[in-house]
Short mmCIF file of C-alpha atoms in Angstrom, two decimals:
data_model
loop_
_atom_site.label_atom_id
_atom_site.label_comp_id
_atom_site.label_asym_id
_atom_site.label_seq_id
_atom_site.Cartn_x
_atom_site.Cartn_y
_atom_site.Cartn_z
CA MET A 1 12.79 11.00 5.75
CA GLN A 2 12.62 14.32 7.37
CA THR A 3 15.41 16.67 7.42
CA ALA A 4 15.84 19.43 9.98
CA THR A 5 16.83 22.75 8.58
CA LYS A 6 18.54 24.13 11.64
CA LEU A 7 20.08 22.74 14.76
CA SER A 8 19.63 24.60 17.97
CA ASN A 9 22.77 24.94 20.35
CA LYS A 10 21.16 22.32 22.61
CA ASP A 11 20.96 19.91 19.64
CA ILE A 12 24.62 20.58 18.73
CA VAL A 13 25.85 19.97 22.23
CA LYS A 14 23.63 16.82 22.61
CA SER A 15 24.77 15.41 19.21
CA LEU A 16 28.48 16.08 20.08
CA PHE A 17 28.29 14.25 23.36
CA THR A 18 26.34 11.43 21.70
CA PHE A 19 29.02 10.97 19.10
CA ILE A 20 31.78 11.09 21.57
CA PHE A 21 30.16 8.55 23.93
CA GLY A 22 29.36 6.47 20.83
CA THR A 23 33.04 6.51 19.68
CA ILE A 24 34.06 5.57 23.18
CA GLY A 25 31.68 2.59 22.87
CA ILE A 26 33.62 1.33 19.90
CA TYR A 27 36.83 1.62 21.90
CA VAL A 28 35.34 -0.53 24.70
CA ILE A 29 34.30 -3.16 22.16
CA ILE A 30 37.92 -3.32 20.86
CA ILE A 31 39.19 -3.54 24.52
CA LEU A 32 36.83 -6.48 25.04
CA MET A 33 38.09 -8.15 21.99
CA ILE A 34 41.59 -7.92 23.22
CA LEU A 35 40.70 -9.11 26.67
CA ILE A 36 38.93 -12.26 25.06
CA ASN A 37 41.93 -12.99 22.96
CA GLU A 38 44.68 -12.38 25.48
CA GLY A 39 42.95 -13.35 28.68
CA GLY A 40 43.47 -11.55 31.97
CA SER A 41 47.14 -12.35 32.26
CA GLY A 42 48.28 -11.17 28.86
CA PHE A 43 46.06 -8.13 28.62
CA GLY A 44 48.59 -5.63 30.00
CA ASN A 45 51.48 -7.01 27.94
CA TYR A 46 49.47 -6.83 24.79
CA PHE A 47 49.00 -2.96 25.28
CA VAL A 48 52.63 -2.52 26.10
CA GLN A 49 53.87 -4.49 22.99
CA ASN A 50 51.32 -2.93 20.61
CA GLN A 51 51.33 0.76 21.61
CA GLN A 52 51.96 2.08 18.16
CA PRO A 53 49.19 0.16 16.29
CA LEU A 54 46.63 0.65 19.04
CA LEU A 55 47.36 4.48 18.91
CA THR A 56 46.80 4.25 15.06
CA ILE A 57 43.60 2.49 15.47
CA ALA A 58 42.40 4.95 18.28
CA VAL A 59 43.16 8.03 16.14
CA SER A 60 41.70 6.46 12.99
CA ILE A 61 38.43 5.60 14.64
CA ALA A 62 38.15 9.14 16.16
CA VAL A 63 38.87 10.74 12.77
CA LEU A 64 36.24 8.53 11.05
CA SER A 65 33.72 9.27 13.66
CA ALA A 66 34.36 12.96 13.23
CA MET A 67 33.92 12.63 9.44
CA LEU A 68 30.54 10.90 10.03
CA TYR A 69 29.36 13.70 12.30
CA CYS A 70 30.48 16.39 9.76
CA TYR A 71 28.64 14.43 7.05
CA PHE A 72 25.34 14.78 8.99
CA ILE A 73 26.03 18.41 9.80
CA PHE A 74 26.06 19.19 6.11
CA GLU A 75 23.73 16.53 4.64
CA ASN A 76 21.05 15.45 7.10
CA LYS A 77 20.71 17.58 10.27
CA PHE A 78 17.52 15.67 11.20
CA VAL A 79 19.72 12.67 12.32
CA LEU A 80 21.60 14.91 14.77
CA SER A 81 18.46 16.39 16.22
CA ARG A 82 17.17 12.84 17.16
CA LEU A 83 18.92 10.95 19.90
CA THR A 84 17.22 7.69 18.76
CA LYS A 85 18.61 8.06 15.20
CA MET A 86 22.20 8.66 16.47
CA SER A 87 21.69 5.67 18.87
CA GLU A 88 20.70 3.56 15.93
CA ILE A 89 23.93 4.41 14.03
CA PHE A 90 26.36 3.35 16.86
CA LEU A 91 24.24 0.33 17.95
CA VAL A 92 24.37 -1.03 14.39
CA MET A 93 28.16 -0.53 14.46
CA TYR A 94 28.48 -2.18 17.89
CA ILE A 95 26.52 -5.22 16.71
CA ALA A 96 28.40 -5.41 13.29
CA CYS A 97 31.78 -5.19 15.12
CA ALA A 98 30.68 -7.95 17.55
CA LEU A 99 29.42 -10.19 14.69
CA ASP A 100 32.55 -9.66 12.55
CA TYR A 101 34.72 -10.59 15.55
CA VAL A 102 32.69 -13.77 16.57
CA MET A 103 32.51 -15.06 12.93
CA SER A 104 36.16 -14.46 12.21
CA LYS A 105 37.41 -16.00 15.47
CA TYR A 106 35.13 -19.03 15.64
CA VAL A 107 34.24 -19.73 11.97
CA HIS A 108 36.45 -18.18 9.32
CA SER A 109 37.77 -14.68 8.56
CA MET A 110 36.04 -14.52 5.30
CA SER A 111 32.62 -15.39 6.73
CA ARG A 112 32.08 -12.04 8.36
CA PRO A 113 28.60 -10.49 7.60
CA ILE A 114 30.08 -7.66 5.69
CA ALA A 115 26.71 -6.43 4.21
CA PHE A 116 24.92 -6.35 7.59
CA THR A 117 25.66 -2.75 8.23
CA ALA A 118 24.46 -1.51 4.85
CA LEU A 119 21.32 -3.56 5.01
CA MET A 120 20.34 -2.13 8.38
CA CYS A 121 21.25 1.44 7.48
CA ALA A 122 19.45 1.13 4.14
CA THR A 123 16.31 0.39 6.12
CA LEU A 124 16.77 2.91 8.95
CA PHE A 125 18.16 5.84 7.03
CA ARG A 126 18.12 7.50 3.65
CA ARG A 127 20.09 5.76 0.82
CA ARG A 128 22.83 8.50 0.80
CA ASP A 129 23.17 8.12 4.67
CA ALA A 130 23.37 4.40 4.43
CA ILE A 131 26.19 4.56 1.83
CA PHE A 132 28.28 6.86 3.85
CA ILE A 133 27.83 4.98 7.11
CA ASN A 134 28.76 1.82 5.33
CA THR A 135 31.78 3.46 3.96
CA ILE A 136 32.93 4.72 7.38
CA PHE A 137 32.37 1.30 8.88
CA SER A 138 34.30 -0.47 6.12
CA LEU A 139 37.19 1.93 6.83
CA MET A 140 37.02 1.18 10.54
CA ILE A 141 37.24 -2.63 9.92
CA LEU A 142 40.12 -2.12 7.40
CA THR A 143 41.97 -0.20 10.20
CA LEU A 144 41.48 -3.12 12.60
CA ASP A 145 42.59 -5.70 10.01
CA ARG A 146 45.84 -3.72 9.02
CA PHE A 147 46.99 -2.63 12.46
CA SER A 148 45.73 -5.48 14.81
CA ASP A 149 45.34 -9.27 14.93
CA ILE A 150 42.21 -9.24 17.04
CA THR A 151 39.83 -9.61 14.12
CA TYR A 152 41.62 -12.79 12.82
CA MET A 153 41.96 -11.41 9.33
CA PHE A 154 44.58 -12.85 6.91
CA ASN A 155 47.99 -11.08 7.36
CA GLU A 156 48.26 -10.55 3.64
CA GLN A 157 47.79 -6.94 2.54
CA SER A 158 45.67 -8.15 -0.41
CA ALA A 159 43.29 -9.84 1.94
CA SER A 160 42.65 -6.73 3.91
CA TYR A 161 41.95 -4.67 0.79
CA ALA A 162 39.70 -7.48 -0.48
CA SER A 163 37.77 -7.26 2.78
CA LEU A 164 37.50 -3.40 2.36
CA LEU A 165 36.29 -3.69 -1.23
CA SER A 166 33.93 -6.57 -0.45
CA SER A 167 32.33 -4.70 2.40
CA PHE A 168 32.12 -1.50 0.37
CA CYS A 169 30.87 -3.06 -2.87
CA ALA A 170 28.47 -5.47 -1.28
CA GLY A 171 27.18 -2.58 0.85
CA LEU A 172 26.52 -0.40 -2.26
CA VAL A 173 24.63 -3.27 -3.88
CA ALA A 174 22.61 -3.86 -0.85
CA VAL A 175 21.63 -0.13 -0.53
CA PHE A 176 20.68 0.18 -4.23
CA VAL A 177 18.82 -3.08 -4.56
CA PHE A 178 17.16 -2.71 -1.30
CA ASN A 179 14.36 -0.35 -2.64
CA SER A 180 13.16 -3.36 -4.78
CA VAL A 181 12.84 -5.44 -1.58
CA LYS A 182 9.18 -5.44 -0.31
CA THR A 183 8.94 -8.65 1.60
CA ARG A 184 11.25 -10.50 4.07
CA PHE A 185 11.42 -13.41 1.56
CA GLN A 186 12.87 -11.11 -1.00
CA SER A 187 15.52 -10.21 1.38
CA VAL A 188 16.63 -13.82 1.37
CA LEU A 189 17.04 -13.63 -2.35
CA LEU A 190 19.17 -10.53 -1.91
CA ALA A 191 21.87 -12.77 -0.54
CA PHE A 192 22.39 -14.30 -3.91
CA ILE A 193 22.84 -10.90 -5.44
CA LEU A 194 25.30 -9.91 -2.80
CA LEU A 195 27.26 -12.99 -3.49
CA ILE A 196 28.41 -11.68 -6.94
CA PRO A 197 30.61 -8.80 -5.89
CA VAL A 198 32.04 -10.69 -2.90
CA GLU A 199 33.15 -13.70 -4.90
CA VAL A 200 34.40 -11.63 -7.67
CA ILE A 201 36.65 -9.44 -5.42
CA ASN A 202 37.92 -12.44 -3.51
CA PHE A 203 38.97 -14.27 -6.55
CA VAL A 204 40.40 -11.23 -8.43
CA ILE A 205 42.39 -9.88 -5.56
CA ILE A 206 43.34 -12.74 -3.20
CA LEU A 207 43.99 -15.57 -5.59
CA PRO A 208 46.37 -13.86 -8.06
CA VAL A 209 48.56 -12.53 -5.28
CA ASN A 210 48.57 -15.83 -3.45
CA ILE A 211 48.91 -18.12 -6.52
CA GLY A 212 51.13 -21.09 -5.73
CA ALA A 213 50.88 -20.39 -2.00
CA ILE A 214 47.23 -21.15 -1.62
CA THR A 215 45.83 -24.57 -1.69
CA THR A 216 42.83 -25.91 -3.46
CA ALA A 217 41.07 -26.25 -0.09
CA GLU A 218 41.79 -22.70 0.68
CA THR A 219 40.37 -21.66 -2.72
CA PHE A 220 37.29 -23.61 -1.85
CA ASP A 221 37.03 -21.98 1.50
CA LEU A 222 36.92 -18.58 -0.27
CA LEU A 223 33.96 -19.67 -2.32
CA ILE A 224 31.96 -21.26 0.59
CA PHE A 225 32.87 -18.77 3.33
CA GLY A 226 32.06 -15.79 0.96
CA ALA A 227 28.69 -17.32 0.31
CA LEU A 228 28.20 -17.81 4.09
CA SER A 229 29.13 -14.08 4.63
CA CYS A 230 26.27 -13.08 2.37
CA MET A 231 23.81 -15.41 3.84
CA MET A 232 24.65 -14.47 7.41
CA SER A 233 24.36 -10.80 6.49
CA VAL A 234 20.78 -11.19 5.40
CA MET A 235 19.73 -13.71 8.13
CA LEU A 236 21.26 -11.57 10.98
CA TYR A 237 19.55 -8.54 9.30
CA MET A 238 16.16 -10.28 9.29
CA PHE A 239 16.62 -11.36 12.99
CA ILE A 240 17.84 -8.14 14.34
CA LEU A 241 15.80 -5.65 12.30
CA PRO A 242 12.47 -6.46 14.29
CA LEU A 243 14.40 -5.69 17.44
CA PHE A 244 15.15 -2.20 16.09
CA GLU A 245 11.51 -1.85 14.96
CA MET A 246 10.23 -2.46 18.55
CA LEU A 247 13.10 -0.64 20.43
CA PHE A 248 12.96 2.55 18.31
CA ALA A 249 9.37 2.35 16.87
CA GLU A 250 10.86 2.32 13.38
CA MET A 251 8.40 2.20 10.55
CA THR A 252 10.19 -0.14 8.03
CA VAL A 253 8.43 -1.36 4.96
CA PHE A 254 8.02 -4.77 6.55
CA ARG A 255 6.50 -3.44 9.69
CA LEU A 256 4.20 -1.18 7.68
CA ARG A 257 2.93 -4.23 5.49
CA GLU A 258 2.41 -6.21 8.66
CA LEU A 259 0.37 -3.42 10.20
CA THR A 260 -1.89 -3.30 7.13
CA SER A 261 -2.62 -6.91 6.76
CA ASP A 262 -5.93 -8.33 7.63
CA GLY A 263 -4.42 -10.08 10.64
CA ALA A 264 -3.38 -6.85 12.32
CA ARG A 265 -5.42 -6.43 15.49
CA LEU A 266 -7.02 -3.07 14.83
CA ILE A 267 -7.60 -3.79 11.18
CA LYS A 268 -9.30 -6.98 12.04
CA LYS A 269 -11.58 -5.20 14.63
CA LEU A 270 -12.40 -2.50 11.94
CA LYS A 271 -13.22 -5.08 9.37
CA GLU A 272 -15.54 -7.02 11.78
CA ASN A 273 -17.23 -4.11 13.84
CA ALA A 274 -17.14 -1.20 11.33
CA PRO A 275 -17.25 -2.79 7.76
CA GLY A 276 -18.17 0.44 6.09
CA THR A 277 -15.38 2.33 7.72
CA TYR A 278 -12.98 -0.42 6.77
CA SER A 279 -13.98 -0.19 3.08
CA HIS A 280 -13.67 3.44 3.15
CA SER A 281 -10.20 3.30 4.63
CA VAL A 282 -9.04 0.66 2.05
CA VAL A 283 -10.11 2.96 -0.81
CA VAL A 284 -8.59 5.99 0.94
CA SER A 285 -5.28 4.05 1.41
CA GLN A 286 -5.07 3.26 -2.39
CA ILE A 287 -5.69 6.89 -3.26
CA VAL A 288 -3.25 8.19 -0.70
CA GLU A 289 -0.49 5.67 -1.85
CA ALA A 290 -0.95 6.94 -5.41
CA CYS A 291 -0.81 10.55 -4.31
CA ALA A 292 2.26 10.01 -2.11
CA LYS A 293 4.18 8.25 -4.99
CA ALA A 294 3.21 11.11 -7.45
CA ILE A 295 4.72 13.85 -5.11
CA GLY A 296 7.74 11.96 -3.81
CA GLU A 297 6.43 10.99 -0.38
CA ASP A 298 6.79 7.55 1.14
CA PRO A 299 3.96 5.53 -0.31
CA GLU A 300 4.23 2.61 2.18
CA LEU A 301 3.87 4.96 5.09
CA ALA A 302 1.09 6.92 3.49
CA ARG A 303 -0.84 3.72 2.79
CA ALA A 304 -0.45 2.52 6.33
CA ALA A 305 -1.40 5.79 7.97
CA ALA A 306 -4.57 5.86 5.82
CA TYR A 307 -5.58 2.45 7.02
CA TYR A 308 -5.63 3.71 10.63
CA HIS A 309 -6.84 7.25 10.19
CA ASP A 310 -10.45 6.35 11.05
CA VAL A 311 -9.94 3.61 13.73
CA GLY A 312 -11.40 6.07 16.35
CA LYS A 313 -14.87 5.05 14.89
CA LEU A 314 -14.54 1.73 16.59
CA LYS A 315 -15.99 3.52 19.56
CA GLY A 316 -19.71 3.70 18.43
CA PRO A 317 -19.34 2.59 14.77
CA GLU A 318 -23.16 2.80 14.32
CA MET A 319 -22.93 6.51 14.78
CA PHE A 320 -21.17 7.04 11.44
CA ALA A 321 -23.07 7.04 8.13
CA GLU A 322 -20.89 4.43 6.34
CA ASN A 323 -21.77 1.74 8.98
CA GLN A 324 -25.62 2.52 9.18
CA THR A 325 -28.37 0.73 7.40
CA GLU A 326 -31.82 2.28 7.56
CA TYR A 327 -31.87 3.85 11.01
CA ASN A 328 -29.87 6.93 11.68
CA PHE A 329 -29.17 7.61 15.36
CA HIS A 330 -28.49 11.30 14.66
CA ASP A 331 -32.09 11.83 13.86
CA ASP A 332 -32.99 11.51 17.54
CA ILE A 333 -30.37 13.66 19.10
CA THR A 334 -29.43 17.20 19.02
CA PRO A 335 -26.86 18.69 16.36
CA GLU A 336 -24.52 19.63 19.28
CA LEU A 337 -24.36 16.11 20.59
CA SER A 338 -23.94 14.68 17.05
CA VAL A 339 -21.00 17.06 16.55
CA ASP A 340 -19.37 15.81 19.76
CA ILE A 341 -19.73 12.27 18.77
CA ILE A 342 -18.40 12.78 15.16
CA ARG A 343 -15.49 14.92 15.94
CA SER A 344 -14.45 12.66 18.97
CA HIS A 345 -13.41 9.94 16.56
CA THR A 346 -10.10 11.74 15.87
CA ARG A 347 -9.14 11.86 19.55
CA ASN A 348 -10.40 8.38 20.11
CA GLY A 349 -8.40 7.19 17.11
CA ALA A 350 -5.10 8.77 18.40
CA GLN A 351 -5.63 7.33 21.90
CA LEU A 352 -6.41 3.76 20.40
CA ILE A 353 -3.25 3.93 18.34
CA LYS A 354 -1.11 4.93 21.34
CA LYS A 355 -2.66 2.31 23.54
CA SER A 356 -1.88 -0.32 20.94
CA ARG A 357 1.73 0.84 20.87
CA LEU A 358 1.42 1.60 17.19
CA PRO A 359 3.79 4.30 15.44
CA GLU A 360 3.20 7.79 16.90
CA PHE A 361 2.87 9.03 13.26
CA PHE A 362 -0.44 7.15 12.90
CA ALA A 363 -1.77 8.90 16.05
CA ASP A 364 -0.71 12.41 14.48
CA VAL A 365 -2.54 11.59 11.29
CA ALA A 366 -5.59 10.32 13.08
CA VAL A 367 -6.05 13.56 15.04
CA GLN A 368 -4.98 15.87 12.15
CA HIS A 369 -6.79 14.46 9.10
CA HIS A 370 -9.75 16.66 9.61
CA GLY A 371 -7.83 19.65 10.79
CA THR A 372 -10.15 22.37 12.04
CA MET A 373 -12.81 21.96 9.34
CA PRO A 374 -16.46 22.52 10.22
CA ILE A 375 -18.93 19.61 10.31
CA LYS A 376 -21.27 21.28 7.81
CA TYR A 377 -24.17 18.82 7.93
CA PHE A 378 -24.87 19.45 11.62
CA TYR A 379 -23.96 23.05 11.48
CA TYR A 380 -26.65 23.67 8.88
CA LYS A 381 -29.04 21.41 10.89
CA ALA A 382 -28.37 23.54 13.97
CA LEU A 383 -28.85 26.78 11.96
CA LYS A 384 -32.39 25.63 10.88
CA MET A 385 -33.21 24.98 14.49
CA SER A 386 -31.84 28.34 15.73
CA ASP A 387 -33.20 31.76 15.58
CA GLY A 388 -29.84 33.51 15.58
CA GLU A 389 -26.24 33.13 14.37
CA LEU A 390 -24.22 30.28 15.68
CA ASN A 391 -20.37 30.11 16.30
CA ILE A 392 -19.06 27.77 13.65
CA GLU A 393 -16.14 26.95 15.72
CA ASN A 394 -18.47 24.99 18.12
CA TYR A 395 -19.37 22.86 15.16
CA SER A 396 -15.82 22.23 13.83
CA TYR A 397 -13.04 19.63 14.49
CA THR A 398 -10.60 20.75 17.20
CA GLY A 399 -7.41 20.11 15.07
CA PRO A 400 -4.54 20.37 14.92
CA ILE A 401 -4.28 21.05 11.20
CA PRO A 402 -1.95 18.63 9.25
CA GLU A 403 1.67 18.95 10.17
CA SER A 404 2.96 16.64 7.39
CA LYS A 405 2.23 16.16 3.69
CA ILE A 406 0.92 12.79 4.34
CA ALA A 407 -1.65 13.99 6.78
CA ALA A 408 -2.65 16.58 4.27
CA LEU A 409 -3.01 13.94 1.49
CA ILE A 410 -5.20 11.86 3.81
CA MET A 411 -7.32 14.91 4.56
CA ILE A 412 -8.07 15.60 0.91
CA ALA A 413 -8.49 11.83 -0.09
CA ASP A 414 -10.74 11.07 3.01
CA SER A 415 -13.23 13.94 2.17
CA SER A 416 -12.96 13.29 -1.59
CA GLU A 417 -13.82 9.62 -1.31
CA ALA A 418 -16.61 10.01 1.12
CA ALA A 419 -18.29 12.85 -0.81
CA THR A 420 -17.87 11.33 -4.20
CA ARG A 421 -20.15 8.46 -3.06
CA THR A 422 -22.98 10.89 -2.90
CA LEU A 423 -22.45 12.50 -6.42
CA PRO A 424 -25.15 11.51 -8.82
CA ASP A 425 -22.89 12.23 -11.70
CA ARG A 426 -19.47 10.76 -11.19
CA SER A 427 -18.00 11.75 -14.73
CA PRO A 428 -14.36 12.79 -14.59
CA GLU A 429 -15.39 16.45 -15.16
CA LYS A 430 -17.65 16.46 -12.17
CA VAL A 431 -15.30 14.68 -9.92
CA GLU A 432 -12.54 17.05 -11.04
CA ALA A 433 -14.54 20.13 -10.23
CA PHE A 434 -15.62 18.75 -6.96
CA VAL A 435 -12.11 17.75 -5.81
CA ARG A 436 -10.81 21.12 -6.97
CA ASN A 437 -13.31 23.03 -4.82
CA LEU A 438 -12.64 20.86 -1.91
CA ILE A 439 -8.78 21.61 -1.98
CA GLU A 440 -9.42 25.26 -2.62
CA GLU A 441 -11.84 25.42 0.40
CA ARG A 442 -9.14 23.84 2.66
CA LEU A 443 -6.51 26.24 1.37
CA ASP A 444 -8.70 29.18 2.12
CA MET A 445 -9.26 27.90 5.56
CA GLY A 446 -5.50 27.54 6.23
CA GLN A 447 -5.59 23.74 6.65
CA PHE A 448 -2.10 23.34 4.75
CA ASP A 449 -0.24 26.11 6.42
CA ASN A 450 1.86 23.74 8.58
CA CYS A 451 2.69 20.98 6.24
CA ASN A 452 4.85 22.75 3.50
CA ILE A 453 2.85 21.26 0.64
CA THR A 454 3.11 23.33 -2.54
CA MET A 455 0.62 24.46 -5.13
CA ARG A 456 2.22 22.27 -7.72
CA GLU A 457 1.93 19.20 -5.49
CA LEU A 458 -1.70 20.10 -4.68
CA THR A 459 -2.37 20.16 -8.52
CA ILE A 460 -0.73 16.74 -8.99
CA VAL A 461 -2.70 15.44 -6.00
CA LYS A 462 -5.91 16.59 -7.58
CA SER A 463 -5.22 14.96 -10.79
CA THR A 464 -4.31 11.85 -9.10
CA ILE A 465 -7.36 11.67 -6.94
CA VAL A 466 -9.59 12.31 -9.95
CA ASN A 467 -8.03 9.42 -11.77
CA GLN A 468 -8.30 7.09 -8.74
CA LEU A 469 -11.90 8.00 -7.89
CA THR A 470 -13.21 7.82 -11.53
CA GLY A 471 -11.53 4.29 -11.61
CA VAL A 472 -13.16 3.18 -8.43
CA TYR A 473 -16.57 4.65 -9.22
CA HIS A 474 -16.81 4.07 -12.95
CA SER A 475 -19.95 3.62 -14.76
CA ARG A 476 -21.16 0.09 -15.37
CA VAL A 477 -23.26 -1.59 -18.13
CA VAL A 478 -26.93 -1.71 -17.43
CA TYR A 479 -27.90 -5.40 -17.55
CA PRO A 480 -31.08 -6.45 -19.26
CA LYS A 481 -33.91 -7.75 -16.99
CA LEU A 482 -33.88 -11.19 -18.36
CA THR A 483 -34.45 -14.33 -16.38
CA VAL A 484 -32.68 -17.61 -17.64
CA SER A 485 -33.14 -21.10 -16.60
CA LYS A 486 -31.10 -24.26 -16.90
CA LYS A 487 -31.80 -26.23 -20.08
CA LYS A 488 -33.53 -29.54 -19.35
#
């Protein structure tokens, strides 16, 4: 996740108004709950009779919202610089409040999907952000439970605290376990893990306080509805998350894996129409994933972006070497025309990605992964055909240069993989020297100036790429020329 280092005055004003309107939205939801409970006739009387608790709720929610804003000011300004991220926070809270109210009113007060907020935030935000948002939301629900009857919570103080602890602890478990969840099916299994803190808290806090006053049936309800709470948290999360993925173009681990499956539309077309490019992209994705993991970048995002970095070659795949057989079209055209065709695949890729409504990040990588590097083969070919000097910029990619570390990784991995295929000697020493020279060349040409990648990270990337390439293109045993036949 990116973090903005500085907020402009415009960003500060925009974020303040967003949080104010977001907090007003929570007040509106509470008013709607009261309206549903009391009906039109008793709506006014409820406010008159409950002025003090309602004032406490209003002030508490305002304070909690202010705390959340201060947290992002100090910890993650990137969220405050993006309207979509702030909208996600409040939309998750609105949905969670509505779900809690519906489940407690029409099912059981202990069946509320208490881990839903944590699961959504663990997917959409950093781990630390998710923990803090879940904590703030848990305190909001505690405030409603203690000072209002609109959530249909137990009147006992112990039940309110049990709800707070269950929400907080189940949320923590969800956030910390979530990194191990890579498929939607594993998300279902997560419900059984969440069940442990919820049931333990319910039985440790509620039962001892109410011993003798609570029946066996009510005890059984704690067990059943606690389990339902965990299941509903996960099921609602799985149902609502795809809506956030589409609405806010979020690149969740599930969405990224779906986009890199063989069934994804562009991947399928690449596999059928440009098999050489597809094979190259698969190898590059494996290399980039390992590199991203080695330097602390998002490996799933890096892998997915690498899959799509060359989709522009779908427009005229036969014009690219990896898809050619014996005939090379470039032998019959001028170097200038060849350069235009080759470098157009970056722009074509970005356009195709945007047209397919894929993440904007993929389009950025597609257009940046060659930066402003020269297309040497055709530049040298043009030099041989020319009497004088040539402007190398006319034989170079148009850029821009990489603006993210992942785009830089794909730039290095793409060139390394393609060129390593041509090396007659693919020993680790030769590959290491080749990749080192390739990185140094791009450093000298300023290709990494806008992506903040460090020399230490480039050293790690070099070692990782060498290990990956020597593994992919390892030497094989020469089989003897011997013909065998089936015994009669």
